[in-house]
XYZ file of C-alpha atoms in Angstrom:
667
model
C 0.000 0.000 0.000
C 0.996 3.607 -0.470
C 3.093 5.247 2.213
C 1.511 8.092 4.216
C 4.205 10.473 2.968
C 3.422 9.795 -0.695
C -0.316 10.073 -0.134
C 0.118 13.365 1.700
C 2.144 14.750 -1.189
C -0.756 13.984 -3.545
C -3.739 15.295 -1.597
C -2.177 18.053 0.499
C -3.292 20.748 -1.946
C -6.893 19.674 -1.422
C -9.726 19.984 -3.907
C -10.268 22.662 -6.539
C -6.655 22.651 -7.784
C -4.691 20.419 -10.198
C -2.685 17.468 -8.947
C 0.857 18.295 -7.825
C 3.838 17.732 -10.075
C 4.794 14.074 -10.367
C 1.204 12.817 -10.427
C -1.514 12.691 -13.069
C -5.184 11.825 -13.348
C -5.909 9.195 -16.009
C -9.522 8.920 -17.132
C -10.930 5.407 -16.868
C -14.064 6.226 -18.841
C -14.674 4.031 -21.891
C -13.227 5.272 -25.172
C -15.605 7.721 -26.819
C -17.277 8.624 -23.536
C -18.674 12.149 -23.467
C -18.354 12.517 -19.697
C -17.686 16.160 -18.833
C -16.404 15.216 -15.377
C -14.567 11.923 -15.869
C -13.663 9.388 -13.234
C -9.900 9.095 -13.043
C -7.261 7.011 -11.351
C -4.286 8.841 -9.872
C -0.929 7.633 -11.201
C 2.637 8.522 -10.345
C 4.507 10.044 -13.301
C 7.865 10.586 -11.605
C 10.156 8.110 -9.849
C 9.911 8.021 -6.057
C 12.084 10.380 -4.093
C 15.366 9.096 -2.761
C 14.976 7.138 0.439
C 11.281 6.360 -0.112
C 9.706 3.035 -1.007
C 8.616 2.494 -4.603
C 4.906 1.749 -4.140
C 4.299 1.391 -7.874
C 2.582 3.721 -10.321
C -0.924 3.306 -8.855
C -1.761 4.540 -5.355
C -3.284 1.695 -3.326
C -5.283 2.945 -0.340
C -6.144 -0.467 1.106
C -6.359 -4.152 0.282
C -8.986 -6.686 1.245
C -9.343 -10.416 0.638
C -11.444 -9.937 -2.490
C -10.804 -6.305 -3.429
C -8.233 -3.568 -3.780
C -8.853 0.159 -3.342
C -7.044 2.802 -5.406
C -6.958 6.566 -5.053
C -8.993 8.236 -7.759
C -10.540 11.597 -8.431
C -13.048 13.476 -10.537
C -11.639 16.333 -12.617
C -13.010 19.175 -14.689
C -11.858 20.484 -18.060
C -8.996 22.358 -16.415
C -7.699 19.182 -14.765
C -8.678 20.488 -11.346
C -9.605 17.883 -8.735
C -13.288 18.235 -7.866
C -13.635 15.221 -5.561
C -11.312 12.548 -4.272
C -12.587 9.058 -5.016
C -12.003 5.544 -3.698
C -11.848 3.134 -6.656
C -12.721 -0.330 -5.354
C -11.844 -3.188 -7.709
C -12.650 -6.865 -7.237
C -9.432 -8.866 -6.888
C -9.727 -12.425 -5.606
C -5.995 -13.133 -5.288
C -6.229 -12.477 -1.559
C -8.298 -15.639 -1.142
C -5.439 -17.880 -2.231
C -3.779 -17.825 1.194
C -6.835 -18.297 3.431
C -7.822 -21.669 4.976
C -9.271 -24.117 2.404
C -12.697 -24.304 4.071
C -13.084 -20.534 3.824
C -11.779 -20.395 0.261
C -14.161 -23.141 -0.835
C -17.087 -21.189 0.604
C -16.033 -17.929 -1.071
C -16.525 -19.000 -4.692
C -17.053 -16.539 -7.550
C -20.841 -16.737 -7.450
C -20.883 -15.811 -3.773
C -18.204 -13.141 -4.191
C -20.245 -11.444 -6.925
C -23.467 -11.662 -4.928
C -21.840 -10.123 -1.840
C -20.333 -7.365 -3.974
C -23.704 -6.459 -5.476
C -25.311 -6.430 -2.029
C -22.569 -4.185 -0.680
C -22.954 -1.732 -3.560
C -26.722 -1.659 -3.168
C -26.331 -0.885 0.524
C -23.968 2.014 -0.170
C -26.270 3.257 -2.938
C -29.302 3.055 -0.669
C -27.634 5.375 1.836
C -28.139 8.149 -0.706
C -25.582 10.391 0.987
C -22.624 12.444 -0.112
C -20.311 9.538 0.690
C -22.215 7.191 -1.600
C -21.433 5.626 -4.961
C -20.572 7.544 -8.094
C -22.589 5.273 -10.387
C -20.716 4.123 -13.483
C -22.537 0.894 -14.380
C -19.817 -1.489 -13.233
C -21.172 -1.899 -9.692
C -23.437 -4.829 -10.618
C -21.885 -6.265 -13.788
C -18.351 -7.044 -14.876
C -16.745 -4.386 -17.086
C -14.050 -5.051 -19.632
C -10.537 -5.199 -18.173
C -8.952 -1.784 -17.670
C -5.244 -1.259 -18.269
C -3.304 1.974 -17.792
C -0.737 3.094 -20.357
C 1.806 5.021 -18.318
C 3.562 6.442 -21.366
C 0.476 8.015 -22.945
C -1.460 8.476 -19.665
C -4.595 6.815 -20.953
C -6.702 3.804 -20.045
C -7.128 0.842 -22.384
C -9.838 -1.781 -22.885
C -7.761 -4.546 -24.522
C -8.908 -5.910 -27.891
C -7.973 -9.203 -29.602
C -6.315 -8.333 -32.905
C -7.748 -10.920 -35.302
C -11.419 -10.618 -34.316
C -11.321 -7.010 -33.087
C -13.336 -8.280 -30.122
C -12.841 -7.172 -26.537
C -11.291 -9.467 -23.985
C -13.987 -10.024 -21.342
C -14.441 -12.100 -18.203
C -15.649 -15.608 -19.023
C -18.627 -16.558 -16.853
C -19.664 -19.402 -19.184
C -19.127 -22.511 -17.049
C -19.879 -24.903 -19.919
C -17.317 -23.313 -22.235
C -14.647 -23.325 -19.543
C -15.158 -26.965 -18.583
C -15.305 -28.029 -22.242
C -11.840 -26.512 -22.648
C -10.540 -28.309 -19.568
C -10.544 -25.270 -17.268
C -12.289 -24.729 -13.909
C -15.836 -23.381 -14.054
C -16.411 -19.774 -13.010
C -19.296 -20.014 -10.517
C -18.107 -22.673 -8.027
C -14.404 -21.651 -7.951
C -12.323 -18.525 -7.410
C -10.451 -18.916 -10.711
C -11.067 -16.328 -13.422
C -10.221 -16.211 -17.131
C -10.613 -13.662 -19.907
C -11.900 -14.714 -23.329
C -13.136 -13.222 -26.612
C -16.853 -13.983 -27.133
C -16.628 -13.288 -30.878
C -14.285 -16.267 -31.297
C -16.777 -18.722 -29.782
C -15.288 -22.113 -28.993
C -12.052 -21.131 -30.749
C -11.222 -18.485 -28.182
C -8.058 -18.517 -26.149
C -8.167 -17.860 -22.412
C -6.082 -15.578 -20.210
C -5.795 -16.646 -16.542
C -6.097 -13.522 -14.376
C -6.043 -15.051 -10.881
C -3.004 -16.381 -9.088
C -2.695 -20.156 -9.265
C -5.368 -20.635 -11.941
C -4.816 -23.899 -13.892
C -3.629 -23.476 -17.485
C -3.481 -25.604 -20.629
C -2.628 -25.204 -24.325
C -5.637 -22.904 -24.832
C -4.236 -20.321 -22.404
C -2.134 -17.209 -23.016
C -0.302 -15.145 -20.434
C -1.355 -11.523 -19.768
C 2.089 -10.419 -20.899
C 1.897 -11.997 -24.346
C -1.807 -11.335 -24.965
C -2.265 -7.887 -23.424
C 1.213 -6.408 -23.447
C 1.411 -6.113 -19.661
C 4.800 -4.686 -18.746
C 6.635 -1.740 -17.183
C 4.660 0.901 -19.110
C 1.311 -0.909 -19.208
C -0.183 -1.994 -15.885
C -3.486 -3.491 -14.867
C -5.952 -1.399 -12.904
C -8.614 -4.068 -13.309
C -6.868 -6.867 -15.163
C -9.349 -9.453 -13.891
C -12.438 -7.560 -15.126
C -13.840 -7.524 -11.613
C -16.813 -5.421 -10.673
C -15.908 -1.948 -9.438
C -17.240 0.747 -7.164
C -16.337 4.440 -7.177
C -17.064 5.998 -3.814
C -16.393 9.470 -2.449
C -13.273 9.278 -0.278
C -13.815 10.706 3.177
C -10.128 11.006 3.977
C -10.788 10.845 7.740
C -10.632 7.545 9.579
C -12.530 7.044 12.810
C -9.318 6.633 14.821
C -8.095 10.072 13.870
C -11.455 11.699 14.518
C -11.534 10.116 17.987
C -8.055 11.443 18.739
C -9.017 14.946 17.640
C -12.116 14.883 19.848
C -9.888 13.740 22.701
C -7.828 16.906 22.347
C -4.814 15.239 20.786
C -2.763 17.405 18.445
C -3.000 15.198 15.374
C -0.288 15.775 12.819
C -1.545 14.966 9.342
C 0.125 11.852 7.970
C -1.825 11.866 4.760
C -2.834 8.272 5.317
C -6.141 6.810 4.309
C -7.464 8.525 7.375
C -5.765 11.854 6.862
C -7.265 14.919 8.456
C -9.482 17.620 7.168
C -6.319 19.731 7.132
C -5.676 18.087 3.774
C -8.558 20.066 2.400
C -10.840 17.068 2.221
C -14.441 17.017 3.318
C -13.843 18.538 6.685
C -12.410 21.965 6.191
C -9.792 22.739 8.812
C -8.910 20.188 11.417
C -9.318 20.701 15.151
C -5.572 21.337 15.268
C -5.867 24.160 12.712
C -8.687 25.816 14.653
C -6.869 25.523 17.960
C -7.434 23.107 20.852
C -11.070 23.035 21.909
C -12.309 25.444 19.262
C -13.879 22.521 17.406
C -16.413 22.309 20.241
C -19.260 24.670 21.085
C -18.589 24.769 24.815
C -15.976 26.758 26.680
C -14.148 25.743 29.801
C -12.626 22.447 30.818
C -15.815 20.946 32.283
C -17.844 21.918 29.242
C -15.329 20.284 26.911
C -15.437 17.056 28.918
C -19.229 16.776 28.779
C -19.410 17.750 25.115
C -16.708 15.241 24.233
C -18.710 12.497 25.947
C -21.820 13.444 23.962
C -20.018 13.521 20.611
C -18.248 10.238 21.331
C -21.487 8.503 22.286
C -22.937 9.633 18.976
C -19.933 8.172 17.158
C -20.417 4.824 18.893
C -24.156 4.778 18.176
C -23.464 5.590 14.511
C -20.938 2.756 14.265
C -23.308 0.226 15.869
C -26.155 1.273 13.561
C -23.966 1.010 10.455
C -22.840 -2.512 11.392
C -26.443 -3.504 12.080
C -27.512 -2.243 8.653
C -24.677 -4.104 6.924
C -25.463 -7.383 8.702
C -29.171 -7.033 7.898
C -28.356 -6.535 4.228
C -25.789 -9.328 3.865
C -27.473 -11.754 6.280
C -24.166 -12.756 7.893
C -21.869 -11.416 10.627
C -19.005 -9.172 9.590
C -16.293 -10.807 11.771
C -13.816 -8.032 10.927
C -15.157 -5.029 12.847
C -12.413 -2.742 14.155
C -11.795 0.984 14.289
C -10.202 0.940 10.822
C -13.524 -0.327 9.428
C -15.017 3.156 9.742
C -14.531 6.587 8.227
C -16.046 9.872 9.344
C -17.879 12.234 7.017
C -17.284 15.765 8.263
C -19.078 18.524 6.355
C -17.580 21.953 6.237
C -18.485 23.841 9.372
C -21.334 26.330 9.356
C -21.149 29.603 11.259
C -21.393 28.789 14.941
C -21.599 25.008 14.391
C -18.319 23.082 14.181
C -18.118 20.172 11.768
C -17.751 17.770 14.715
C -21.444 18.217 15.503
C -22.428 17.166 11.987
C -19.870 14.340 11.752
C -21.264 10.984 10.719
C -19.663 7.540 10.864
C -19.700 5.445 7.692
C -18.687 1.824 7.176
C -15.707 1.683 4.820
C -15.628 -1.992 3.977
C -17.838 -5.082 3.883
C -17.610 -7.978 6.292
C -15.734 -11.232 5.725
C -18.073 -13.677 7.505
C -19.218 -16.595 5.362
C -22.048 -18.950 6.287
C -21.917 -22.673 5.642
C -25.113 -24.695 6.076
C -24.626 -27.874 8.077
C -26.654 -31.020 8.546
C -29.296 -30.239 5.974
C -29.619 -26.605 6.998
C -30.261 -27.326 10.694
C -27.327 -25.099 11.618
C -25.094 -22.514 9.980
C -21.401 -22.196 10.657
C -20.081 -18.687 10.152
C -16.377 -18.436 9.646
C -13.812 -15.791 8.837
C -10.538 -16.080 6.949
C -8.405 -16.446 10.070
C -5.068 -14.675 10.189
C -3.563 -12.373 12.790
C -5.353 -11.901 16.083
C -6.688 -8.508 17.085
C -7.806 -6.813 20.282
C -11.184 -6.461 18.553
C -11.571 -10.263 18.307
C -12.817 -12.138 21.370
C -10.214 -14.896 21.225
C -12.442 -17.203 23.263
C -11.233 -20.385 21.637
C -7.857 -21.884 20.954
C -6.412 -22.801 17.600
C -8.274 -25.288 15.451
C -7.345 -28.865 16.276
C -7.631 -31.667 13.742
C -6.683 -35.303 14.051
C -7.868 -38.839 14.647
C -9.431 -39.987 17.900
C -11.896 -42.440 19.366
C -15.638 -41.826 19.590
C -17.675 -43.457 22.346
C -21.420 -43.312 21.601
C -23.524 -42.993 24.760
C -27.004 -42.951 23.273
C -28.982 -42.172 20.125
C -32.102 -39.992 20.437
C -34.250 -40.368 17.333
C -37.634 -39.166 16.123
C -39.321 -38.616 12.766
C -37.222 -35.493 12.064
C -33.839 -37.091 12.560
C -31.396 -38.285 15.181
C -29.203 -36.738 17.860
C -26.176 -38.631 19.123
C -24.658 -38.122 22.559
C -21.040 -39.230 22.659
C -17.564 -38.570 24.007
C -14.564 -37.818 21.817
C -11.171 -38.944 23.110
C -8.208 -37.083 21.560
C -4.443 -37.298 21.879
C -4.109 -33.496 21.969
C -5.782 -31.076 24.348
C -8.343 -28.860 22.643
C -9.830 -25.638 23.983
C -13.545 -25.603 23.218
C -16.418 -23.377 24.208
C -20.146 -24.123 24.234
C -20.591 -22.229 20.961
C -17.918 -24.146 19.055
C -18.449 -26.951 16.590
C -16.726 -30.285 16.054
C -16.778 -32.028 12.692
C -16.615 -35.830 12.919
C -16.166 -38.489 10.244
C -16.997 -41.879 11.665
C -17.308 -45.313 10.085
C -20.259 -47.337 11.358
C -21.029 -50.760 9.935
C -18.959 -50.061 6.854
C -20.740 -46.751 6.175
C -19.041 -43.382 6.377
C -20.978 -40.711 8.269
C -20.219 -36.999 8.683
C -21.523 -35.491 11.911
C -21.444 -32.004 13.408
C -21.548 -31.705 17.179
C -21.350 -29.073 19.898
C -19.565 -29.539 23.247
C -22.005 -30.564 25.957
C -20.849 -28.191 28.703
C -21.544 -24.613 29.766
C -18.047 -23.144 29.984
C -14.938 -23.272 27.811
C -12.821 -26.286 28.669
C -9.376 -27.559 27.719
C -9.337 -31.342 27.708
C -8.466 -34.484 25.771
C -11.938 -35.964 26.313
C -14.942 -33.883 25.283
C -18.652 -34.691 25.737
C -20.529 -33.988 22.510
C -24.088 -33.687 21.311
C -24.589 -33.803 17.551
C -26.820 -31.462 15.590
C -29.989 -33.280 14.583
C -29.803 -34.657 11.070
C -31.850 -37.165 9.058
C -30.558 -40.747 9.024
C -31.787 -43.780 7.166
C -33.410 -46.512 9.245
C -30.557 -48.926 8.558
C -27.875 -46.413 9.549
C -29.812 -45.448 12.652
C -29.932 -49.080 13.712
C -26.206 -49.514 13.120
C -25.420 -46.488 15.302
C -27.871 -47.689 17.941
C -26.094 -51.023 18.087
C -22.788 -49.188 18.651
C -23.939 -47.559 21.897
C -21.256 -47.973 24.558
C -18.637 -49.003 21.999
C -15.383 -47.139 21.280
C -15.044 -46.355 17.566
C -11.349 -45.741 16.825
C -10.107 -43.959 13.730
C -12.679 -41.156 13.985
C -11.479 -38.092 12.095
C -12.306 -34.769 13.738
C -11.691 -31.055 13.429
C -12.673 -28.313 15.863
C -14.407 -25.361 14.194
C -14.921 -22.272 16.376
C -18.358 -20.898 15.559
C -19.167 -17.232 15.514
C -22.081 -15.034 14.615
C -23.111 -11.451 15.268
C -22.206 -11.635 19.007
C -18.609 -11.671 17.730
C -19.311 -8.287 16.114
C -21.078 -7.118 19.277
C -17.908 -7.826 21.255
C -15.886 -5.908 18.664
C -18.238 -2.942 19.050
C -17.831 -3.075 22.833
C -14.066 -2.844 22.328
C -14.688 0.012 19.910
C -16.617 1.702 22.712
C -13.547 1.351 24.921
C -11.408 2.807 22.121
C -13.736 5.791 21.767
C -14.372 6.503 25.452
C -11.370 5.325 27.474
C -8.237 5.772 25.353
C -7.501 9.496 25.223
C -4.420 9.092 27.403
C -3.363 5.445 27.073
C -3.113 2.538 24.595
C -6.174 0.507 23.669
C -4.659 -2.700 25.037
C -4.302 -1.194 28.519
C -7.788 0.324 28.500
C -9.363 -2.880 27.208
C -7.642 -4.975 29.872
C -8.836 -2.607 32.612
C -12.388 -2.598 31.295
C -12.590 -6.384 30.988
C -11.269 -6.791 34.537
C -13.915 -4.346 35.728
C -16.672 -6.115 33.772
C -15.751 -9.476 35.313
C -15.635 -7.874 38.766
C -19.133 -6.436 38.285
C -20.577 -9.693 36.973
C -18.955 -11.742 39.742
C -20.621 -9.472 42.285
C -24.019 -10.760 41.123
C -23.071 -14.413 40.758
C -24.837 -15.464 43.952
C -27.983 -13.381 43.448
C -31.207 -14.904 42.160
C -32.373 -13.681 38.762
C -35.540 -12.130 40.159
C -33.677 -10.393 43.012
C -30.526 -9.313 41.207
C -29.522 -5.691 41.697
C -29.761 -3.816 38.370
C -26.453 -3.591 36.556
C -26.323 0.221 36.556
C -26.802 0.255 40.327
C -24.016 -2.312 40.847
C -21.689 -0.202 38.696
C -22.612 2.927 40.647
C -22.080 1.174 43.967
C -18.505 0.432 42.928
C -17.699 3.890 41.587
C -19.290 6.044 44.298
C -17.112 4.700 47.098
C -19.374 2.076 48.662
C -17.068 -0.631 47.338
C -13.621 -1.042 48.969
C -12.007 -1.171 45.508
C -13.941 1.821 44.216
C -10.953 4.159 43.963
C -9.002 1.622 41.929
C -11.856 1.173 39.457
C -12.507 4.928 39.172
C -8.882 5.396 38.199
C -9.090 2.538 35.687
C -12.361 3.240 33.882
C -13.440 6.732 34.906
C -14.452 9.563 32.531
C -11.110 11.315 33.028
C -9.938 9.131 30.116
C -12.293 10.933 27.706
C -9.864 13.773 26.988
C -6.151 14.526 27.068
C -6.584 17.108 29.812
C -5.648 16.773 33.489
C -8.599 15.415 35.455
C -8.798 13.413 38.631
C -11.314 10.570 38.527
C -13.699 11.924 41.159
C -13.947 15.400 39.612
C -14.486 14.042 36.100
C -17.199 11.701 37.371
C -18.971 14.567 39.098
C -18.929 16.659 35.913
C -20.433 14.030 33.587
C -22.676 12.815 36.467
C -22.405 9.311 37.961
C -25.770 8.208 36.591
C -24.806 8.937 32.991
C -21.339 7.400 33.204
C -22.581 4.273 34.977
C -25.155 3.854 32.209
C -22.380 4.054 29.613
C -20.285 1.401 31.365
C -23.315 -0.849 31.889
C -24.123 -0.717 28.163
C -20.608 -1.904 27.314
C -20.614 -4.628 29.992
C -23.889 -6.033 28.640
C -22.323 -6.227 25.176
C -19.670 -8.786 26.142
C -21.160 -12.192 25.238
C -21.114 -14.950 27.812
C -19.569 -12.801 30.533
C -22.351 -13.203 33.068
C -26.075 -12.929 33.742
C -26.282 -9.402 32.311
C -24.790 -10.304 28.915
C -27.330 -9.872 26.129
C -25.746 -12.825 24.262
C -24.961 -16.122 25.973
C -22.072 -16.957 23.638
C -20.436 -15.901 20.391
C -22.560 -18.128 18.171
C -26.069 -17.419 19.455
C -28.098 -15.133 17.174
C -31.624 -15.179 15.724
C -31.229 -17.367 12.601
C -33.440 -15.215 10.375
C -32.466 -11.844 11.829
C -28.857 -11.909 13.118
C -28.793 -8.103 13.187
C -31.158 -8.086 16.189
C -28.179 -8.900 18.422
C -27.236 -5.203 18.223
C -30.659 -3.890 19.259
C -30.081 -3.933 23.058
C -26.890 -1.889 22.689
C -28.646 0.640 20.455
C -31.521 0.789 22.954
C -28.995 1.572 25.707
C -27.188 4.231 23.675
C -30.215 6.252 22.558
C -31.170 7.625 26.009
C -27.505 8.114 26.886
C -27.046 10.333 23.831
C -30.127 12.345 24.810
C -29.014 12.705 28.438
C -25.512 13.781 27.495
C -26.888 16.328 25.036
C -28.995 17.870 27.792
C -25.796 18.493 29.764
C -24.288 20.354 26.818
C -27.256 22.307 25.478
C -29.603 23.420 28.220
C -33.336 23.703 27.577
C -33.798 27.211 29.002
C -37.553 27.159 28.483
C -38.001 24.022 30.538
C -35.562 25.287 33.161
C -37.569 28.516 33.510
C -40.805 26.550 33.803
C -39.375 24.320 36.524
C -37.990 27.360 38.345
C -41.390 29.089 38.309
C -43.070 25.961 39.666
C -40.560 25.748 42.495
C -41.057 29.405 43.363
C -44.841 29.110 43.300
C -44.704 26.102 45.612
C -42.342 27.872 48.008
C -44.732 30.844 48.353
C -47.644 28.710 49.512
């Protein structure tokens, strides 16, 4: 990806002026297009400066498993930049290195369907940060190459037929020529429709099988140092207005941090993009409407609660549209749209959080659709991931069947799996089993039969109900109490929208408790506090349990012997980079409001205790997984209203209350 220094050198002049020397805007409109304001991709026309990394001629803002994002722009007839654009291009090469089970589930048909859903969701928003419609959002365009010598885009043509090279989605033609079909795989090939069955094919995905009917991109398209692929694979594309401000940076500015513009994908409004001047340019605190230290603290809380509510709502909308958890929610998932400030109203009050990227969760139906396993691509761990299970364990063990429970809908098997290696499993995880019974091979999916995560070499299991033939049912029944060696197994941690709910709780910690310390420290303190609060109610009956907000308040107001420690760890003094002691900050934002904020985050940690709104990371309404976020949104709405009332007083109501008090006192 592009370095922050290079990106800053491109966009530092802002909008309304030409690109700086060393860069050019190349129109990617089709040849003959009459567009007065063309969509362009930004290319580097000069070699990189000494001591800097050569990032290539195209400026890559970000990369995802199935897409790549380039810096683009819209220009007028004078080559002035009117808007900065994100050019998203499908690119499935990132799926080559993910686990096989995930790659098999993310075939081309599903990739295209998810892309179209994502584009429709962004279109439906109908806002200034939406799509610049070009027609390639829902269908595959011709490949787009960039000629660096002539600074023009090219749709490659096959010389003999004068036909365009296009993406081949014809499964029959591909298989007839001994190549993988398009729909059920991630392999992609270009072909020339005019040549019919005589066409050659160009593999455009890494690792795609080839034969004597295939040509390389270099020999067929002239790919080389002066001709590069913007969309070599003819993937669908999306042009979206680039916000230029990531959520992380906006949070830091609200916290009073003097953010120095790096020009990264989340560069500040100081770059002249979508936000006017940054908080730094206006001076510390002048981005807020209040004056005084106490006023800034309360206003910061209000604006940060709005950010969190926006982020939760955007994730809920995305999950509702896709029908699957995101499983990749983190602060970098969001940008902030900041309109230019109006007189007397800073842009921070009109700031709005937008979701920058789609989720990566993929659903796999199991046991005839009785259950759905949602999985992500794996990879590096993150503080935003719950990490409730250990690494996947696969091997061969022995299965001891305890009993078979059968009815007309299918059978459930209770058994114990004995393994050589210890496995860490939680109640929401899944175990795949391949067992041989009476000479028949049977695939089963089971969940651990215990309430808490356990590390053991012997695990009690209960299979998901699935239909079995009468003969197979009898064979399994006859194996009750028998050890079946040679049983293949693999542990599959399950996840659904509670995984995203946890990530949003961590995002809440990032927004509210990290002005003066790293996220890892704040998250550790908050999780310790959440466990302390939940443990305090462990011995209380459900119908007599003290409300969560009251238990939180009891700890923070001094009635708990450890109250001072917890106030220092998770008090509102961490909202801003200004000197506050915990007790004074709590008094300013009011204990009731702050305890409500903490209670909302505690409830959002799945499986933590009796107050958790989700019992585990896999439990979600099967037809409406987005409903998992509703309790958190319900908690945040009144908190936003209450915090606003501390910032902007209702003088009319205050006068009415005052007159009532005076009239009562005179009687």
